[in-house]
Tab-separated table of C-alpha atoms in Angstrom:
chain	number	residue	atom	x	y	z
B	1	MET	CA	7.809	1.882	37.538
B	2	SER	CA	4.683	0.073	36.340
B	3	SER	CA	4.573	-3.666	35.815
B	4	ASN	CA	4.328	-3.015	32.085
B	5	ALA	CA	7.525	-0.983	32.107
B	6	GLU	CA	9.239	-3.708	34.093
B	7	ALA	CA	8.129	-6.309	31.549
B	8	SER	CA	9.348	-4.157	28.705
B	9	SER	CA	12.715	-3.690	30.339
B	10	SER	CA	13.368	-7.415	30.103
B	11	LYS	CA	13.562	-7.151	26.348
B	12	ILE	CA	16.869	-6.602	24.635
B	13	THR	CA	17.498	-3.524	22.597
B	14	PRO	CA	15.817	-3.982	19.192
B	15	SER	CA	18.424	-5.225	16.737
B	16	PRO	CA	18.387	-4.125	13.084
B	17	VAL	CA	19.855	-7.552	12.274
B	18	VAL	CA	16.823	-9.298	13.787
B	19	ASP	CA	14.428	-6.970	11.974
B	20	PHE	CA	16.269	-7.373	8.676
B	21	SER	CA	16.613	-11.169	8.925
B	22	ALA	CA	12.954	-11.677	9.785
B	23	GLY	CA	11.873	-9.503	6.856
B	24	VAL	CA	14.107	-11.421	4.452
B	25	ILE	CA	12.908	-14.870	5.507
B	26	ALA	CA	9.231	-13.902	5.690
B	27	GLY	CA	9.412	-12.205	2.299
B	28	GLY	CA	11.090	-15.244	0.753
B	29	VAL	CA	8.412	-17.592	2.102
B	30	GLY	CA	5.660	-15.310	0.813
B	31	LEU	CA	7.340	-15.053	-2.583
B	32	VAL	CA	7.402	-18.819	-3.099
B	33	VAL	CA	3.755	-19.183	-1.976
B	34	GLY	CA	2.485	-16.459	-4.296
B	35	GLN	CA	4.730	-16.722	-7.357
B	36	PRO	CA	2.364	-18.808	-9.552
B	37	PHE	CA	-0.406	-16.230	-9.076
B	38	ASP	CA	2.061	-13.420	-9.784
B	39	VAL	CA	2.933	-15.040	-13.111
B	40	VAL	CA	-0.776	-15.155	-13.985
B	41	LYS	CA	-1.245	-11.506	-12.936
B	42	VAL	CA	1.594	-10.345	-15.194
B	43	ARG	CA	0.244	-12.399	-18.102
B	44	TYR	CA	-3.182	-10.760	-17.696
B	45	GLN	CA	-1.589	-7.315	-17.705
B	46	THR	CA	0.728	-7.901	-20.692
B	47	LEU	CA	-0.720	-7.227	-24.153
B	48	ALA	CA	0.772	-10.395	-25.661
B	49	TYR	CA	-1.211	-12.565	-23.220
B	50	ALA	CA	-4.144	-10.281	-22.334
B	51	LYS	CA	-6.859	-12.264	-24.171
B	52	ARG	CA	-5.421	-15.740	-23.808
B	53	TYR	CA	-6.863	-16.788	-20.428
B	54	SER	CA	-10.484	-16.821	-19.299
B	55	SER	CA	-9.956	-17.316	-15.561
B	56	THR	CA	-7.239	-17.416	-12.921
B	57	PHE	CA	-7.307	-21.157	-12.462
B	58	GLY	CA	-7.699	-21.680	-16.201
B	59	ALA	CA	-4.500	-19.689	-16.662
B	60	LEU	CA	-2.697	-21.757	-14.019
B	61	THR	CA	-3.805	-24.956	-15.751
B	62	SER	CA	-2.764	-23.669	-19.174
B	63	ILE	CA	0.679	-22.560	-17.967
B	64	LEU	CA	1.202	-25.849	-16.172
B	65	ARG	CA	0.211	-27.794	-19.310
B	66	ASP	CA	2.307	-25.769	-21.753
B	67	GLU	CA	5.295	-24.800	-19.628
B	68	LYS	CA	5.223	-27.358	-16.810
B	69	VAL	CA	5.991	-26.456	-13.193
B	70	PRO	CA	8.932	-24.134	-14.059
B	71	GLY	CA	6.474	-21.952	-15.977
B	72	LEU	CA	4.607	-21.189	-12.751
B	73	PHE	CA	7.825	-19.899	-11.219
B	74	LYS	CA	9.105	-17.856	-14.124
B	75	GLY	CA	10.915	-14.796	-12.855
B	76	VAL	CA	11.164	-16.046	-9.275
B	77	MET	CA	14.940	-15.593	-9.130
B	78	SER	CA	14.757	-11.874	-9.876
B	79	PRO	CA	12.658	-10.936	-6.823
B	80	MET	CA	14.429	-13.610	-4.745
B	81	ALA	CA	17.754	-11.950	-5.532
B	82	GLY	CA	16.443	-8.566	-4.402
B	83	ILE	CA	14.143	-9.665	-1.609
B	84	ALA	CA	16.775	-9.214	1.120
B	85	PHE	CA	17.470	-5.602	0.237
B	86	MET	CA	13.839	-4.782	-0.479
B	87	ASN	CA	12.394	-6.178	2.751
B	88	GLY	CA	15.296	-4.908	4.806
B	89	LEU	CA	14.739	-1.426	3.418
B	90	ILE	CA	10.964	-1.582	3.894
B	91	PHE	CA	11.081	-2.650	7.536
B	92	SER	CA	14.014	-0.459	8.554
B	93	SER	CA	12.656	2.634	6.804
B	94	TYR	CA	9.213	1.997	8.327
B	95	SER	CA	10.763	2.049	11.813
B	96	MET	CA	12.845	5.116	10.980
B	97	LEU	CA	9.876	7.062	9.611
B	98	MET	CA	7.764	6.030	12.584
B	99	ASN	CA	10.364	7.332	15.022
B	100	LEU	CA	10.581	10.616	13.116
B	101	GLN	CA	6.858	11.135	13.711
B	102	HIS	CA	6.436	9.671	17.169
B	103	ASP	CA	8.669	9.709	20.243
B	104	PRO	CA	9.406	6.098	21.288
B	105	GLY	CA	9.306	7.251	24.916
B	106	SER	CA	5.820	8.729	24.620
B	107	ASP	CA	3.035	7.480	26.890
B	108	LYS	CA	0.693	7.304	23.904
B	109	PRO	CA	0.823	4.718	21.099
B	110	ALA	CA	1.508	5.808	17.547
B	111	SER	CA	-1.686	6.827	15.777
B	112	LEU	CA	-3.005	4.949	12.765
B	113	PRO	CA	-2.417	7.988	10.483
B	114	GLN	CA	1.228	7.986	11.603
B	115	ILE	CA	1.447	4.293	10.785
B	116	PHE	CA	-0.099	5.011	7.377
B	117	LEU	CA	2.464	7.730	6.591
B	118	ALA	CA	5.400	5.598	7.756
B	119	GLY	CA	4.199	2.707	5.593
B	120	ALA	CA	3.676	4.897	2.520
B	121	GLY	CA	7.118	6.454	2.952
B	122	SER	CA	8.780	3.060	3.320
B	123	GLY	CA	7.131	1.944	0.075
B	124	ILE	CA	8.498	4.941	-1.824
B	125	LEU	CA	12.014	4.326	-0.489
B	126	GLY	CA	11.707	0.618	-1.234
B	127	ALA	CA	10.852	1.388	-4.867
B	128	PHE	CA	14.553	2.043	-5.519
B	129	ILE	CA	15.056	-1.715	-5.086
B	130	THR	CA	11.617	-2.937	-6.162
B	131	SER	CA	11.585	-1.180	-9.535
B	132	PRO	CA	14.582	-2.885	-11.218
B	133	VAL	CA	13.749	-6.225	-9.577
B	134	GLU	CA	10.193	-6.178	-10.935
B	135	LEU	CA	11.324	-4.916	-14.329
B	136	ILE	CA	13.509	-7.993	-14.781
B	137	LYS	CA	10.784	-10.283	-13.424
B	138	ILE	CA	8.169	-8.869	-15.781
B	139	ARG	CA	10.462	-9.238	-18.798
B	140	GLN	CA	10.994	-12.884	-17.832
B	141	GLN	CA	7.313	-13.597	-17.233
B	142	SER	CA	6.127	-11.907	-20.427
B	143	ALA	CA	8.640	-13.761	-22.614
B	144	PRO	CA	7.225	-16.307	-25.122
B	145	SER	CA	6.327	-19.616	-23.508
B	146	HIS	CA	9.186	-21.462	-25.209
B	147	LEU	CA	11.766	-19.075	-23.738
B	148	ASN	CA	12.968	-18.865	-20.151
B	149	PRO	CA	15.605	-16.097	-20.056
B	150	SER	CA	17.832	-15.860	-16.989
B	151	VAL	CA	18.119	-12.838	-14.721
B	152	ALA	CA	21.609	-12.123	-16.050
B	153	ALA	CA	20.485	-12.358	-19.685
B	154	VAL	CA	17.551	-9.994	-19.167
B	155	MET	CA	19.657	-7.512	-17.216
B	156	ARG	CA	22.384	-7.575	-19.853
B	157	GLU	CA	19.884	-6.919	-22.630
B	158	ILE	CA	18.336	-3.986	-20.756
B	159	VAL	CA	21.687	-2.355	-20.016
B	160	GLN	CA	22.932	-2.859	-23.572
B	161	LYS	CA	19.875	-1.158	-25.078
B	162	ASP	CA	19.016	1.482	-22.492
B	163	GLY	CA	22.007	1.755	-20.172
B	164	ILE	CA	21.819	1.614	-16.380
B	165	ARG	CA	18.888	4.042	-16.463
B	166	GLY	CA	16.937	1.381	-18.328
B	167	LEU	CA	16.772	-0.695	-15.137
B	168	TYR	CA	14.583	2.045	-13.674
B	169	ARG	CA	11.994	2.119	-16.427
B	170	GLY	CA	8.652	2.477	-14.643
B	171	PHE	CA	10.186	3.785	-11.408
B	172	SER	CA	7.600	6.554	-11.008
B	173	ALA	CA	4.761	4.057	-11.350
B	174	THR	CA	6.440	1.667	-8.908
B	175	ALA	CA	6.859	4.395	-6.281
B	176	LEU	CA	3.254	5.524	-6.784
B	177	ARG	CA	1.969	1.967	-6.479
B	178	ASP	CA	4.057	1.232	-3.383
B	179	ILE	CA	2.383	4.028	-1.458
B	180	ALA	CA	0.050	1.084	-0.814
B	181	TYR	CA	2.364	0.099	2.047
B	182	GLY	CA	0.474	2.851	3.886
B	183	PRO	CA	-2.885	1.043	3.875
B	184	TYR	CA	-0.961	-2.228	4.245
B	185	PHE	CA	0.550	-1.443	7.658
B	186	PHE	CA	-2.481	0.660	8.634
B	187	THR	CA	-4.936	-2.199	8.043
B	188	TYR	CA	-2.782	-4.826	9.746
B	189	GLU	CA	-2.265	-2.699	12.853
B	190	ALA	CA	-5.911	-1.581	12.985
B	191	ILE	CA	-7.154	-5.183	12.892
B	192	CYS	CA	-4.614	-6.338	15.479
B	193	ARG	CA	-5.595	-3.465	17.781
B	194	GLY	CA	-9.244	-4.336	17.262
B	195	PHE	CA	-8.657	-7.959	18.272
B	196	LYS	CA	-6.672	-6.866	21.327
B	197	SER	CA	-9.336	-4.410	22.476
B	198	LEU	CA	-12.003	-7.110	22.215
B	199	ARG	CA	-9.903	-9.560	24.190
B	200	THR	CA	-8.615	-7.333	26.990
B	201	ALA	CA	-10.315	-4.300	28.512
B	202	PRO	CA	-7.997	-1.272	28.868
B	203	ASP	CA	-6.310	-1.025	32.272
B	204	PRO	CA	-6.548	2.596	33.507
B	205	SER	CA	-3.481	2.146	35.713
B	206	LEU	CA	-1.286	1.172	32.785
B	207	GLY	CA	-2.922	2.890	29.832
B	208	VAL	CA	-3.530	1.413	26.398
B	209	GLN	CA	0.172	1.759	25.517
B	210	ARG	CA	0.830	-1.633	27.102
B	211	HIS	CA	-0.524	-3.148	23.858
B	212	TYR	CA	1.466	-1.110	21.354
B	213	HIS	CA	5.125	-0.493	20.607
B	214	ASN	CA	7.050	1.709	18.220
B	215	ASN	CA	9.621	-0.889	17.188
B	216	LEU	CA	8.615	-3.926	15.184
B	217	ILE	CA	10.405	-6.431	17.415
B	218	ASP	CA	8.525	-5.540	20.610
B	219	GLU	CA	5.283	-5.252	18.598
B	220	ALA	CA	5.773	-8.757	17.182
B	221	GLU	CA	6.387	-10.251	20.619
B	222	GLU	CA	3.311	-8.497	22.004
B	223	ASP	CA	1.183	-9.726	19.082
B	224	LEU	CA	2.265	-13.332	19.593
B	225	GLN	CA	1.400	-13.131	23.283
B	226	SER	CA	-1.942	-11.380	22.760
B	227	LEU	CA	-3.279	-12.820	19.511
B	228	SER	CA	-3.766	-16.282	18.058
B	229	TRP	CA	-2.202	-17.473	14.813
B	230	PRO	CA	-5.567	-17.345	12.978
B	231	GLU	CA	-6.042	-13.733	14.107
B	232	LEU	CA	-2.576	-12.715	12.908
B	233	MET	CA	-3.102	-14.494	9.596
B	234	PHE	CA	-6.525	-12.902	9.134
B	235	ALA	CA	-5.049	-9.440	9.749
B	236	GLY	CA	-2.251	-10.131	7.266
B	237	GLY	CA	-4.593	-11.430	4.583
B	238	VAL	CA	-6.943	-8.449	4.840
B	239	ALA	CA	-3.982	-6.039	4.865
B	240	GLY	CA	-2.682	-7.550	1.633
B	241	VAL	CA	-6.070	-7.198	-0.077
B	242	ALA	CA	-6.457	-3.592	1.132
B	243	ALA	CA	-3.019	-2.644	-0.171
B	244	TRP	CA	-3.655	-4.026	-3.653
B	245	LEU	CA	-7.104	-2.469	-3.936
B	246	ALA	CA	-5.645	0.927	-3.038
B	247	THR	CA	-3.330	1.261	-6.050
B	248	PHE	CA	-4.046	-1.643	-8.391
B	249	PRO	CA	-4.665	0.389	-11.588
B	250	VAL	CA	-1.194	1.904	-11.193
B	251	ASP	CA	0.251	-1.609	-11.064
B	252	VAL	CA	-1.425	-2.425	-14.384
B	253	PHE	CA	0.096	0.640	-16.034
B	254	LYS	CA	3.478	-0.082	-14.438
B	255	THR	CA	3.477	-3.553	-15.959
B	256	ARG	CA	2.703	-2.071	-19.382
B	257	MET	CA	5.542	0.436	-18.992
B	258	GLN	CA	8.068	-2.200	-17.936
B	259	ALA	CA	7.025	-4.864	-20.444
B	260	ILE	CA	7.957	-2.575	-23.367
B	261	GLY	CA	11.213	-3.717	-24.921
B	262	GLY	CA	14.448	-1.779	-24.845
B	263	GLY	CA	15.043	1.020	-27.302
B	264	ASN	CA	11.517	2.377	-26.971
B	265	LYS	CA	11.062	5.797	-25.433
B	266	PRO	CA	9.845	5.492	-21.808
B	267	LEU	CA	6.274	6.705	-21.347
B	268	SER	CA	4.693	8.341	-18.311
B	269	VAL	CA	2.134	6.614	-16.084
B	270	TRP	CA	-0.488	9.075	-17.277
B	271	SER	CA	0.142	8.517	-20.992
B	272	VAL	CA	0.224	4.723	-20.651
B	273	GLY	CA	-2.950	4.721	-18.556
B	274	ARG	CA	-4.821	7.080	-20.853
B	275	ARG	CA	-3.937	5.047	-23.940
B	276	ALA	CA	-4.898	1.758	-22.279
B	277	VAL	CA	-8.287	3.042	-21.088
B	278	ARG	CA	-9.047	4.677	-24.447
B	279	THR	CA	-8.265	1.553	-26.493
B	280	GLU	CA	-9.349	-1.220	-24.090
B	281	GLY	CA	-11.950	0.380	-21.835
B	282	TRP	CA	-11.955	1.127	-18.112
B	283	LYS	CA	-11.873	-2.553	-17.184
B	284	VAL	CA	-8.220	-2.679	-18.223
B	285	MET	CA	-7.391	-0.895	-14.959
B	286	PHE	CA	-8.336	-4.079	-13.120
B	287	ALA	CA	-6.713	-6.626	-15.438
B	288	GLY	CA	-5.279	-9.391	-13.277
B	289	LEU	CA	-7.079	-8.241	-10.115
B	290	GLY	CA	-8.562	-11.708	-9.531
B	291	PRO	CA	-5.281	-13.640	-9.314
B	292	THR	CA	-3.713	-10.763	-7.409
B	293	LEU	CA	-6.320	-10.814	-4.638
B	294	ILE	CA	-6.325	-14.611	-4.528
B	295	ARG	CA	-2.553	-14.452	-4.162
B	296	ALA	CA	-2.628	-11.611	-1.619
B	297	VAL	CA	-4.525	-13.551	1.034
B	298	PRO	CA	-2.225	-16.591	1.563
B	299	VAL	CA	0.951	-14.618	0.791
B	300	ASN	CA	0.333	-11.948	3.392
B	301	MET	CA	-1.008	-14.433	5.899
B	302	VAL	CA	2.318	-16.249	5.602
B	303	ILE	CA	4.437	-13.085	5.558
B	304	PHE	CA	3.016	-11.545	8.717
B	305	LEU	CA	2.817	-14.798	10.660
B	306	SER	CA	6.362	-15.763	9.593
B	307	TYR	CA	7.645	-12.330	10.509
B	308	GLU	CA	6.063	-12.411	13.960
B	309	LEU	CA	7.379	-15.930	14.677
B	310	ILE	CA	10.883	-15.258	13.355
B	311	VAL	CA	11.254	-11.977	15.222
B	312	ALA	CA	10.145	-13.564	18.490
B	313	SER	CA	12.463	-16.531	17.956
B	314	LEU	CA	15.505	-14.455	17.001
B	315	SER	CA	15.009	-11.947	19.798
B	316	ARG	CA	14.695	-14.770	22.341
B	317	SER	CA	17.894	-16.296	20.972
B	318	GLN	CA	19.602	-12.947	21.286
B	319	THR	CA	18.418	-12.639	24.901
B	320	ALA	CA	19.735	-16.117	25.686
B	321	GLN	CA	23.074	-15.262	24.090
B	322	PHE	CA	23.395	-11.985	26.019
B	323	PRO	CA	21.521	-12.562	29.332
B	324	LEU	CA	23.199	-9.571	31.015
B	325	SER	CA	21.183	-7.282	28.732
B	326	GLU	CA	18.130	-8.077	30.854
B	327	THR	CA	19.707	-6.378	33.835
B	328	LEU	CA	21.441	-3.600	31.928
B	329	LEU	CA	18.370	-2.237	30.155
């Protein structure tokens, strides 16, 4: 057995609880960091506010002046309520889809196209949670400035007017947009692999697989040992920007679909997009891109770094709690 295999055997079996918990906490931290910019993005994309703000920071100042600090966090409880399920589903389905494509016992690391497909698939599955959560958030954020409806009030209104199906208005657009988890994971892993290859020359006796793992827990521990915090944060920030650039126009049309009040007939992504471009010009496809990209950098820096740190910490705690696992594996 190689020294790499011996080192790997000291790790405990990857726990879904560790993976889930790390995703929840990291997602919650990222949500709080980026929520003010998300409010601005939604305002840019909503017809009622589309022409009101001239710049991202002008919008932040205006919201802070008119609605105080709570205005910058409008709608935060809706995604916070669903963040556990959403991130748990994203990370667990990513691992599941990766294992369907690539044998964990293989001598070769998963390819970047495989990572892309696993990420895209996890985004589509996650849309079942993301879609109703974002629908409620958007209704809260697009409400008049003097109103601050609760999650329960918005949900009740939607169900009363459109039934349970109303909570999934814009689902097709959400699933299409969340294919961006493909470039998200792809970009993060590609940058991390690039940093590792620059730092350490491949060892022919061990093979390049000593750097890469198929489960997120072992990958996180390897990243923390091989890469610095600035490198991990850089990879996360670039991954967030790449993901948004990949499908941003769909996000604009999704917001338009979900901002429409109850009782109106749901429209398709194509019909909403065609109408918006015809009446407002092609630039409407990038409404709110500025605050979104500004938000994407710190949010995804925090998410990936938090995830790596939490996974390493929880897995070490699990090893300390069950030391016999080191000899049993």
